[in-house]
Amino acid sequence: MAPPLTKVKKSSPPTVRLTPRRAHLVDTNTLSYNRTDPFHAIITLRRLISSLSSRIGGCQYKFTPDEHKLSLHLLTIVEPFVGLSPSGRTLTRQPTEILDAIVSHVDSKRDLLSLALSCHRLHAVIFPRHYYYRVVCAKASSLCLWSHLVVNRALAHNVRTLEIVDERSSKSLVLPPDIMNTDTDVESSDDELVLHSKQERLLTSALTKMTGLRSFRWSCNHSMISMDNVWAALMKCQTLSQVTISDNVVFLPYTPDKPKPASPKSVPVLPDLKTVALQATKHSFGSTKTPALARISGMLTSCPNIESLDIEYEHRRGRGQHLPVADDFFLCSRWPALRSLSLANLRCFAAHTLESASIFLAAHANLEVLHLDFPLDRPTTGTGSGIVTAPGLILSQNALPKLRELRCNKTIATAILSCPTNSPRPLEVLKGITLSGVDWDSAFFASLRRCKGTVRRIELAGWNDLDDIKRLVDCVPRLTWLEVNKHRRAHESTEQAPRSRAARRNEMSSGMVAAAHNAGLGVATNVTEWATVLSSLTELTTFIGVKFFYEVSTLTLATLATSSPMSLSASEFSRVRKNDQVAGVLGNKCPRLRRLDHWEESGGRVIVLSRDGNEVKWEVKRLKV
């Protein structure tokens, strides 16, 4: 018999107890958090905020006093790293080595001073190590300085500008204050035979340690130190950007040593060197009758990125004196980035042409400033009509397309301005031209008319008479600056400005001469004639080279500014009246004319014209340096 069926009770599922989420435990001790660790601070702050939603009752979304204090503390840690304004405490908390490396990127002493005044920590880093080493001016015999820089390489790295002056120079030296004036280990007690070699050894050794040098200037003309060794030491200053050498030894004949076979990577170069100036001095020490450019060419071979080059030789008048020959320099030197070129007192082998110079200029299409001082204005051949010809450049088409400033003689200027281009050159400044007469200047004026729309400033080196100025004005009517040479012709009076041929004939026939007191003052009396010529220049603002105003004392000027002119003496009042008349004539003929010559050449002052309605006034102002 089957057993009876029994009712099985279903078991109920296990009950699950809901327990509230436990709040994240956060240490509320503010000293437990490092102020230099913003990541840990922001993680703790997020954990603290996320725990607010799990609280029950009135404590939900509310901080306890300790938690509120902790949150404010964590915000002060995070804010300097994520805030809009950086905190000053971040820089000052850096190690001294980091601050020293940061300050080494500041070259200007003025900027260093401003940075040092910001806080005591930076002041302690800048002044003992950087401020007094940025600019150094010393003599080659400053053995203590060179030894100090050799020993302290980190301080030598902080030198940015180094100038070495002549032993006879009276210029103030600039040396770090912590260098001892007497040092028995360095102070020379040797005889003169080894003194210069010791100076050269310490100087070149110090130069090799100046790895942050930017500018180097050498004007030590009476030193026996080898310039070749100094230049070899400068080759290790890879940050060098400007070099100026004023010494006759760079123009001495030079025979380079036989080059050793080396790979191209081992050839030293100065990639950052942009500006180079090599100049001779007026002293005879170190000069020669047969100067050359071989040493200069060898030095510039290591400078592929030159943008501004200035080579000036001081020509010495005397028997057997020659000028440096520049043919090899023109044929072998190329700088793709060259923008400014100035060459003075150089010559070429060929007396009737500048073929090598023409090739050099054709290869430098980026030239913007060109100064060529070649002795080419001497007449060479004559023709039956009396016109004298001189050698010049032979330039190809589109040569010097970016030329903005040109300073040269009339022959070279005529060749450059006559060279055809597809688009007009942006030539604005023309200097060094000498106007000698109608027949000789015709070619120059014809070439000048081609760029009359761009030329704004002309500075003449000499002129013959006022008719030459008239022809010049007709060629370039848009001049804003005109400067004529202040020196007069040899056969004319130095007290009175030259006049036109017609005016001189009329004055000689009528017996009109300038008054004695006017001639003694050196003032041009033909103001109306000058104003008539300059009136064609409607945009002229500056005219220099001719004095129109009579000398007036400083006391008189002060009296004019405070009281009536009637209180002056008769002579002073007469000069003031004449100056008023001159200002009126010039101001009415040339409405935009503002600046004129002062009656004193070396006073550093100019005459400035101004307008008060229809009245033209004049005043004396100092030039800004």
XYZ file of C-alpha atoms in Angstrom:
625
model
C 0.000 0.000 0.000
C 1.374 3.337 -1.017
C 2.204 5.792 1.689
C -0.089 8.797 2.038
C 0.784 11.982 0.325
C 2.027 14.694 2.619
C 1.892 18.424 1.881
C 5.334 19.884 1.476
C 5.778 23.459 2.673
C 7.643 25.786 0.393
C 10.656 27.398 1.943
C 10.644 31.180 1.952
C 13.559 33.007 0.289
C 16.244 34.392 2.584
C 15.695 37.940 3.670
C 18.249 40.532 2.572
C 19.007 43.294 5.017
C 19.637 46.704 3.438
C 22.513 48.382 5.207
C 23.387 52.001 4.551
C 26.514 52.707 2.446
C 29.437 53.329 4.663
C 30.973 56.729 4.294
C 34.482 56.869 2.919
C 36.912 57.397 5.687
C 38.922 60.584 5.171
C 41.699 61.766 7.411
C 40.774 65.271 8.545
C 44.217 66.119 9.837
C 45.525 68.914 7.607
C 49.145 68.085 8.435
C 48.770 64.717 6.703
C 48.670 66.302 3.229
C 51.758 67.484 1.367
C 51.394 70.959 -0.135
C 53.491 69.965 -3.171
C 51.215 67.009 -4.087
C 48.092 68.421 -5.767
C 47.021 65.022 -7.163
C 46.566 63.442 -3.745
C 44.757 66.566 -2.561
C 42.210 66.546 -5.395
C 41.562 62.794 -4.984
C 40.875 63.299 -1.294
C 38.605 66.234 -2.045
C 36.567 64.173 -4.534
C 36.264 61.325 -2.038
C 35.066 63.734 0.608
C 32.410 65.280 -1.654
C 31.150 61.911 -2.915
C 30.459 60.764 0.650
C 27.924 63.525 1.284
C 25.085 61.821 -0.640
C 25.249 58.676 1.511
C 24.590 60.437 4.765
C 21.188 60.175 6.511
C 18.894 62.841 7.788
C 20.011 66.360 8.364
C 23.680 65.474 7.923
C 23.222 64.855 4.212
C 25.234 67.225 2.003
C 26.756 68.901 5.019
C 30.368 69.024 6.111
C 31.417 68.641 9.667
C 33.607 71.475 11.013
C 36.736 69.340 10.592
C 35.757 68.340 7.061
C 35.058 71.964 6.121
C 38.465 72.970 7.411
C 40.056 70.106 5.480
C 38.294 71.037 2.219
C 39.587 74.604 2.413
C 43.061 73.306 3.055
C 42.889 70.977 0.059
C 41.711 73.839 -2.173
C 44.750 75.930 -1.236
C 46.949 73.040 -2.351
C 45.189 72.528 -5.690
C 44.541 76.177 -6.616
C 48.146 77.213 -7.488
C 48.288 74.416 -10.068
C 44.896 74.849 -11.727
C 43.972 78.460 -10.971
C 43.850 81.309 -13.501
C 46.636 83.246 -11.813
C 49.867 81.341 -11.079
C 51.122 81.420 -7.562
C 54.406 83.117 -6.785
C 55.268 80.387 -4.317
C 55.662 77.810 -7.089
C 58.836 79.396 -8.561
C 60.488 80.220 -5.268
C 60.123 76.670 -4.000
C 62.234 75.328 -6.872
C 65.800 74.154 -6.202
C 68.593 76.661 -6.642
C 69.941 74.803 -9.671
C 66.578 75.142 -11.445
C 66.375 78.863 -10.648
C 69.943 79.387 -11.878
C 69.090 77.662 -15.162
C 65.947 79.789 -15.568
C 67.802 83.049 -14.914
C 70.510 82.100 -17.421
C 67.961 82.645 -20.227
C 67.628 86.363 -19.303
C 70.346 88.370 -21.089
C 69.444 91.986 -20.297
C 70.766 93.466 -17.054
C 67.663 95.611 -16.810
C 65.430 92.542 -16.931
C 67.651 90.808 -14.402
C 67.286 93.725 -12.007
C 63.492 93.672 -12.330
C 63.443 89.939 -11.707
C 65.755 90.241 -8.709
C 63.500 92.850 -7.098
C 60.516 90.495 -7.230
C 61.544 88.402 -4.194
C 64.467 87.682 -1.901
C 64.979 84.182 -3.258
C 65.581 85.337 -6.830
C 67.675 88.237 -5.606
C 69.961 85.759 -3.838
C 70.393 83.818 -7.091
C 70.793 86.715 -9.562
C 73.170 89.119 -7.882
C 76.123 86.980 -6.883
C 76.102 84.900 -10.082
C 74.433 86.709 -12.984
C 73.979 90.482 -12.726
C 77.662 91.431 -12.529
C 78.707 88.928 -15.212
C 76.306 89.807 -18.039
C 78.458 92.688 -19.351
C 82.241 92.666 -18.871
C 84.636 95.350 -20.128
C 88.301 94.717 -19.377
C 91.824 94.981 -20.731
C 93.905 92.125 -22.023
C 96.200 92.533 -19.012
C 93.371 91.796 -16.524
C 94.902 88.480 -15.511
C 92.849 88.185 -12.318
C 89.623 88.330 -14.332
C 90.691 85.708 -16.863
C 91.968 83.378 -14.147
C 88.724 83.837 -12.191
C 86.632 82.858 -15.212
C 88.859 79.890 -16.042
C 88.443 78.464 -12.556
C 84.705 79.235 -12.274
C 83.225 77.841 -15.467
C 79.634 78.341 -14.326
C 80.287 82.072 -13.877
C 82.050 82.299 -17.247
C 78.934 80.803 -18.851
C 76.912 83.787 -17.540
C 78.910 86.352 -19.582
C 76.853 87.670 -22.502
C 78.773 90.768 -23.657
C 82.571 90.975 -23.561
C 84.563 94.031 -24.610
C 88.351 94.133 -24.530
C 89.711 97.685 -24.737
C 93.169 99.023 -25.405
C 95.706 99.340 -22.605
C 95.863 103.099 -23.222
C 92.105 103.555 -23.260
C 90.470 105.778 -20.641
C 87.142 103.981 -20.854
C 85.700 102.790 -17.568
C 86.131 99.084 -16.978
C 83.238 96.845 -15.960
C 84.440 93.975 -13.757
C 82.684 91.690 -11.251
C 83.122 93.159 -7.751
C 84.234 89.929 -6.087
C 87.471 89.654 -8.072
C 90.573 90.334 -6.031
C 92.746 93.175 -7.256
C 95.927 91.365 -6.211
C 96.448 87.653 -6.515
C 99.910 86.277 -5.964
C 99.158 83.173 -7.983
C 98.039 85.120 -11.039
C 99.639 88.539 -10.810
C 102.412 88.652 -13.350
C 105.939 88.986 -12.055
C 107.608 87.750 -15.239
C 109.643 89.800 -17.656
C 108.085 91.413 -20.714
C 109.215 88.619 -23.021
C 106.659 86.178 -21.624
C 104.071 88.669 -20.328
C 102.050 88.812 -23.548
C 102.112 85.040 -23.963
C 100.720 84.667 -20.427
C 97.963 87.163 -21.161
C 97.114 85.354 -24.380
C 97.025 81.959 -22.683
C 94.668 83.051 -19.903
C 92.469 85.130 -22.221
C 91.942 82.391 -24.787
C 91.335 79.850 -22.022
C 88.666 82.117 -20.510
C 87.014 82.600 -23.905
C 86.582 78.869 -24.332
C 84.637 78.787 -21.043
C 82.181 81.533 -22.125
C 79.716 79.154 -23.732
C 76.844 81.659 -23.388
C 78.608 84.640 -25.019
C 76.418 86.699 -27.368
C 78.484 89.790 -28.250
C 82.263 90.209 -28.524
C 84.095 93.478 -29.171
C 87.864 93.804 -29.570
C 89.475 97.268 -29.706
C 92.916 96.424 -28.300
C 95.108 97.771 -31.070
C 98.433 97.888 -29.189
C 98.484 94.284 -27.994
C 100.867 91.517 -29.040
C 98.152 88.872 -28.616
C 97.596 86.837 -31.764
C 94.216 87.526 -33.342
C 94.266 84.072 -34.914
C 94.371 82.425 -31.485
C 91.610 84.686 -30.185
C 89.376 83.790 -33.138
C 90.109 80.090 -32.643
C 88.926 80.421 -29.036
C 85.769 82.238 -30.149
C 84.900 79.303 -32.384
C 83.886 77.397 -29.234
C 81.284 80.044 -28.353
C 78.447 78.574 -30.391
C 75.923 81.168 -29.141
C 77.929 84.123 -30.478
C 75.742 86.454 -32.569
C 77.762 89.692 -32.898
C 81.500 90.335 -33.374
C 83.258 93.701 -33.727
C 87.038 93.827 -34.174
C 88.870 97.163 -34.435
C 92.494 96.262 -35.045
C 94.976 96.733 -37.866
C 96.297 93.180 -37.594
C 93.245 91.705 -39.349
C 94.463 93.387 -42.574
C 98.046 92.076 -42.362
C 99.247 89.644 -45.052
C 98.335 86.114 -44.067
C 99.430 82.707 -45.266
C 97.146 79.987 -43.911
C 98.538 76.674 -42.783
C 98.001 73.611 -44.902
C 94.543 72.291 -44.069
C 94.423 68.893 -42.434
C 92.069 66.286 -43.886
C 88.902 66.261 -41.830
C 85.307 65.257 -42.179
C 82.703 67.963 -42.833
C 81.134 67.379 -39.412
C 84.376 68.300 -37.635
C 84.718 71.722 -39.299
C 83.912 74.350 -36.607
C 81.305 76.955 -37.502
C 79.423 79.728 -35.720
C 75.798 79.119 -36.755
C 74.286 81.990 -34.735
C 76.739 84.701 -35.810
C 74.677 87.329 -37.671
C 76.612 90.612 -37.410
C 80.339 91.038 -38.131
C 82.313 94.306 -38.219
C 86.060 94.322 -39.019
C 87.660 97.746 -38.942
C 91.134 99.246 -39.077
C 92.191 102.060 -36.750
C 93.912 105.380 -37.346
C 96.951 104.283 -35.348
C 99.986 103.131 -37.303
C 100.701 100.224 -34.934
C 100.128 96.939 -36.710
C 99.539 98.536 -40.111
C 101.270 97.655 -43.358
C 101.731 99.216 -46.782
C 100.351 96.114 -48.499
C 97.152 95.166 -46.627
C 95.184 92.069 -47.621
C 91.855 90.378 -46.947
C 93.157 86.798 -46.735
C 92.869 86.612 -42.936
C 89.373 88.125 -43.003
C 88.239 85.655 -45.665
C 89.512 82.771 -43.554
C 87.696 84.047 -40.474
C 84.400 84.546 -42.309
C 84.504 81.079 -43.826
C 83.245 79.742 -40.489
C 80.243 82.092 -40.468
C 77.678 80.799 -42.989
C 74.660 82.747 -41.693
C 75.931 86.347 -41.704
C 73.222 88.957 -42.191
C 75.231 92.177 -41.661
C 78.881 92.591 -42.725
C 81.023 95.708 -42.303
C 84.659 95.851 -43.490
C 86.375 99.240 -43.259
C 90.040 99.920 -43.946
C 91.625 103.187 -42.832
C 93.372 104.562 -45.904
C 96.727 106.166 -45.093
C 98.040 108.908 -47.304
C 101.664 108.402 -48.133
C 104.107 107.064 -50.619
C 103.798 103.343 -51.258
C 100.494 102.950 -49.401
C 98.004 100.568 -51.034
C 94.413 99.543 -50.473
C 93.372 95.927 -49.811
C 92.529 93.952 -52.948
C 89.032 92.474 -52.742
C 88.836 90.296 -55.880
C 89.363 86.966 -54.098
C 86.975 88.050 -51.372
C 84.247 88.809 -53.930
C 84.763 85.603 -55.888
C 84.955 83.142 -52.979
C 82.547 84.559 -50.362
C 78.837 83.774 -50.382
C 76.245 84.348 -47.651
C 72.648 83.537 -48.671
C 71.176 85.452 -45.702
C 73.209 88.649 -46.198
C 71.016 91.744 -45.771
C 73.472 94.577 -45.107
C 76.942 95.061 -46.655
C 79.393 97.892 -46.017
C 82.836 97.948 -47.672
C 85.118 100.969 -47.350
C 88.496 101.740 -48.972
C 88.875 98.516 -50.942
C 89.994 98.057 -54.547
C 90.006 95.495 -57.340
C 92.819 94.268 -59.557
C 91.313 95.712 -62.714
C 91.468 99.482 -62.756
C 88.630 99.973 -65.257
C 86.006 97.517 -64.097
C 84.528 95.858 -61.044
C 83.805 92.484 -62.564
C 84.359 90.513 -59.352
C 82.154 92.920 -57.385
C 79.447 92.575 -60.032
C 79.474 88.785 -59.636
C 79.297 89.105 -55.859
C 76.316 91.491 -55.939
C 74.481 89.327 -58.463
C 74.809 86.348 -56.100
C 73.294 88.240 -53.121
C 69.778 89.109 -54.186
C 68.610 89.662 -50.576
C 70.763 92.746 -49.994
C 68.744 95.627 -48.573
C 71.502 97.997 -47.377
C 74.608 98.486 -49.538
C 77.532 100.788 -48.712
C 80.408 100.738 -51.212
C 83.273 103.182 -50.786
C 85.556 102.484 -53.751
C 87.928 105.131 -55.171
C 86.343 105.186 -58.630
C 85.419 108.823 -59.172
C 88.812 109.666 -60.571
C 88.623 110.467 -64.305
C 90.285 107.851 -66.486
C 89.724 108.739 -70.123
C 88.586 111.816 -71.960
C 86.583 112.426 -75.103
C 86.569 115.188 -77.613
C 83.468 116.748 -76.119
C 85.137 117.110 -72.747
C 83.015 114.490 -70.991
C 85.056 112.344 -68.633
C 84.177 108.698 -68.086
C 84.972 106.522 -65.070
C 84.840 102.786 -64.445
C 81.719 101.230 -62.999
C 79.754 98.087 -62.295
C 78.252 95.860 -64.951
C 75.186 94.311 -63.358
C 72.872 91.769 -64.870
C 69.127 92.311 -65.140
C 67.127 92.175 -61.886
C 70.238 92.588 -59.737
C 69.647 93.851 -56.163
C 65.827 93.706 -56.331
C 65.354 94.382 -52.565
C 67.729 97.331 -52.203
C 66.395 99.960 -49.771
C 69.497 102.017 -48.869
C 72.518 102.827 -51.049
C 75.669 104.725 -50.070
C 78.348 104.986 -52.720
C 79.912 107.398 -55.192
C 78.152 108.743 -58.240
C 79.647 106.225 -60.677
C 78.512 103.130 -58.782
C 75.116 104.685 -58.038
C 74.564 105.348 -61.735
C 75.401 101.736 -62.604
C 73.053 100.309 -59.969
C 70.154 102.668 -60.692
C 70.496 102.046 -64.441
C 70.256 98.283 -64.053
C 66.785 97.220 -65.310
C 64.452 95.229 -63.062
C 61.073 93.607 -63.620
C 59.624 95.510 -60.661
C 60.820 98.826 -59.170
C 63.350 98.599 -56.358
C 62.141 99.808 -52.938
C 65.057 102.280 -52.788
C 64.352 104.937 -50.146
C 67.762 106.287 -49.005
C 70.646 107.508 -51.177
C 73.919 108.731 -49.601
C 77.446 109.752 -50.569
C 76.734 111.337 -53.970
C 78.850 114.285 -55.124
C 77.334 116.627 -57.733
C 80.153 118.146 -59.779
C 78.611 119.776 -62.841
C 76.062 119.633 -65.642
C 77.972 117.418 -68.098
C 79.242 114.871 -65.552
C 75.925 114.489 -63.688
C 73.645 113.882 -66.678
C 73.905 110.091 -66.552
C 73.278 110.048 -62.815
C 70.178 112.247 -63.055
C 68.814 110.125 -65.902
C 69.125 106.956 -63.787
C 67.723 108.696 -60.700
C 64.482 109.563 -62.502
C 63.705 105.837 -62.750
C 63.207 105.576 -58.990
C 61.783 109.020 -58.280
C 58.618 107.495 -56.845
C 60.425 105.618 -54.029
C 63.382 107.789 -52.953
C 62.561 109.686 -49.740
C 65.965 110.666 -48.354
C 69.157 111.944 -50.019
C 72.411 112.891 -48.279
C 74.919 114.548 -50.612
C 78.663 114.327 -50.009
C 79.293 117.488 -52.050
C 77.779 119.842 -54.626
C 78.916 122.613 -56.939
C 76.232 125.297 -56.983
C 72.525 125.816 -56.499
C 71.712 124.799 -60.059
C 72.799 121.252 -59.193
C 70.292 121.220 -56.320
C 67.568 122.379 -58.723
C 68.239 119.486 -61.102
C 68.270 117.056 -58.174
C 64.927 118.344 -56.905
C 63.375 117.931 -60.355
C 64.425 114.253 -60.431
C 63.050 113.279 -56.993
C 60.110 115.562 -56.130
C 58.856 113.329 -53.282
C 61.825 113.786 -50.942
C 61.123 114.126 -47.224
C 64.777 114.475 -46.091
C 67.487 116.428 -47.941
C 70.979 116.827 -46.519
C 73.701 118.705 -48.373
C 77.360 118.694 -47.390
C 78.200 121.464 -44.957
C 81.696 121.955 -46.406
C 81.934 124.602 -49.120
C 83.972 124.576 -52.280
C 87.612 125.528 -51.937
C 87.343 128.633 -54.146
C 84.277 130.034 -52.311
C 83.934 131.794 -48.995
C 83.321 129.549 -46.010
C 81.062 132.103 -44.403
C 78.395 132.311 -47.087
C 76.465 129.559 -48.827
C 76.935 129.117 -52.615
C 74.397 130.693 -54.911
C 73.257 129.979 -58.439
C 75.231 131.207 -61.423
C 72.586 133.761 -62.394
C 72.387 135.161 -58.876
C 76.173 135.508 -58.631
C 76.306 137.344 -61.975
C 73.567 139.746 -60.898
C 75.255 140.444 -57.575
C 78.633 141.027 -59.168
C 77.136 143.425 -61.719
C 75.140 145.394 -59.183
C 77.828 145.354 -56.502
C 75.576 143.694 -53.942
C 77.471 141.841 -51.217
C 76.379 140.500 -47.883
C 76.805 142.670 -44.849
C 79.942 142.163 -42.823
C 78.110 141.009 -39.717
C 76.105 138.512 -41.757
C 79.244 137.032 -43.324
C 80.897 136.755 -39.944
C 77.954 134.710 -38.639
C 78.202 132.136 -41.444
C 74.515 132.523 -42.369
C 73.125 132.068 -45.881
C 71.575 135.338 -47.025
C 69.861 133.948 -50.136
C 66.966 132.473 -48.164
C 64.350 133.344 -50.803
C 66.274 131.577 -53.552
C 66.735 128.453 -51.419
C 63.064 128.489 -50.436
C 62.055 128.727 -54.083
C 64.146 125.665 -54.954
C 62.861 123.657 -51.977
C 59.241 124.607 -52.651
C 59.127 121.943 -55.383
C 59.528 119.319 -52.643
C 55.973 119.355 -51.358
C 56.650 116.576 -48.797
C 59.975 117.896 -47.444
C 60.164 117.805 -43.623
C 63.944 118.032 -42.946
C 66.650 120.128 -44.609
C 70.234 119.954 -43.279
C 73.471 121.547 -44.473
C 72.730 125.274 -44.830
C 72.377 127.700 -41.929
C 69.618 130.258 -42.290
C 69.149 131.433 -38.701
C 71.242 133.990 -36.848
C 72.797 133.185 -33.485
C 70.670 134.101 -30.473
C 71.784 133.654 -26.879
C 70.073 131.323 -24.435
C 69.053 134.288 -22.290
C 67.332 135.842 -25.289
C 65.385 132.647 -25.945
C 64.263 132.556 -22.328
C 63.173 136.192 -22.557
C 61.147 135.502 -25.703
C 59.331 132.686 -23.936
C 58.349 134.779 -20.912
C 58.067 138.405 -22.029
C 57.861 140.722 -25.009
C 60.731 140.979 -27.543
C 60.744 144.744 -27.052
C 62.727 144.250 -23.811
C 65.762 142.961 -25.764
C 68.777 144.977 -26.819
C 68.900 146.478 -30.306
C 71.288 143.838 -31.729
C 69.423 140.905 -30.187
C 66.093 142.301 -31.321
C 67.449 142.680 -34.880
C 68.549 139.029 -34.986
C 65.214 137.830 -33.641
C 63.383 139.871 -36.296
C 65.566 138.402 -39.041
C 64.987 134.874 -37.752
C 61.240 135.515 -37.767
C 61.454 136.642 -41.383
C 63.509 133.568 -42.351
C 61.008 131.270 -40.651
C 58.151 132.995 -42.445
C 59.779 132.655 -45.880
C 60.698 129.003 -45.415
C 57.412 128.086 -43.771
C 55.300 129.660 -46.511
C 57.314 128.136 -49.368
C 57.629 124.678 -47.725
C 54.455 124.003 -45.714
C 55.674 120.665 -44.289
C 59.219 121.743 -43.405
C 59.869 121.201 -39.693
C 63.579 120.668 -38.981
C 66.520 122.915 -39.957
C 70.139 123.410 -38.916
C 70.969 125.159 -35.651
C 73.529 127.992 -35.719
C 75.930 125.802 -33.677
C 77.154 122.606 -35.341
C 78.150 120.740 -32.180
C 75.381 121.921 -29.897
C 73.138 118.909 -30.353
C 70.211 121.208 -31.161
C 68.008 121.940 -34.169
C 65.570 124.602 -35.316
C 61.963 123.417 -35.403
C 59.241 125.290 -37.306
C 55.652 125.273 -36.105
C 52.437 126.986 -37.181
C 50.010 129.042 -35.172
C 47.265 129.818 -37.655
C 48.890 131.687 -40.537
C 51.964 132.599 -38.476
C 55.155 130.491 -38.671
C 57.149 130.245 -35.429
C 60.618 128.886 -34.747
C 62.092 127.352 -31.622
C 65.255 125.576 -30.514
C 65.039 121.936 -29.444
C 67.602 119.347 -28.442
C 68.119 116.171 -30.419
C 67.123 112.911 -28.776
C 70.100 110.607 -28.390
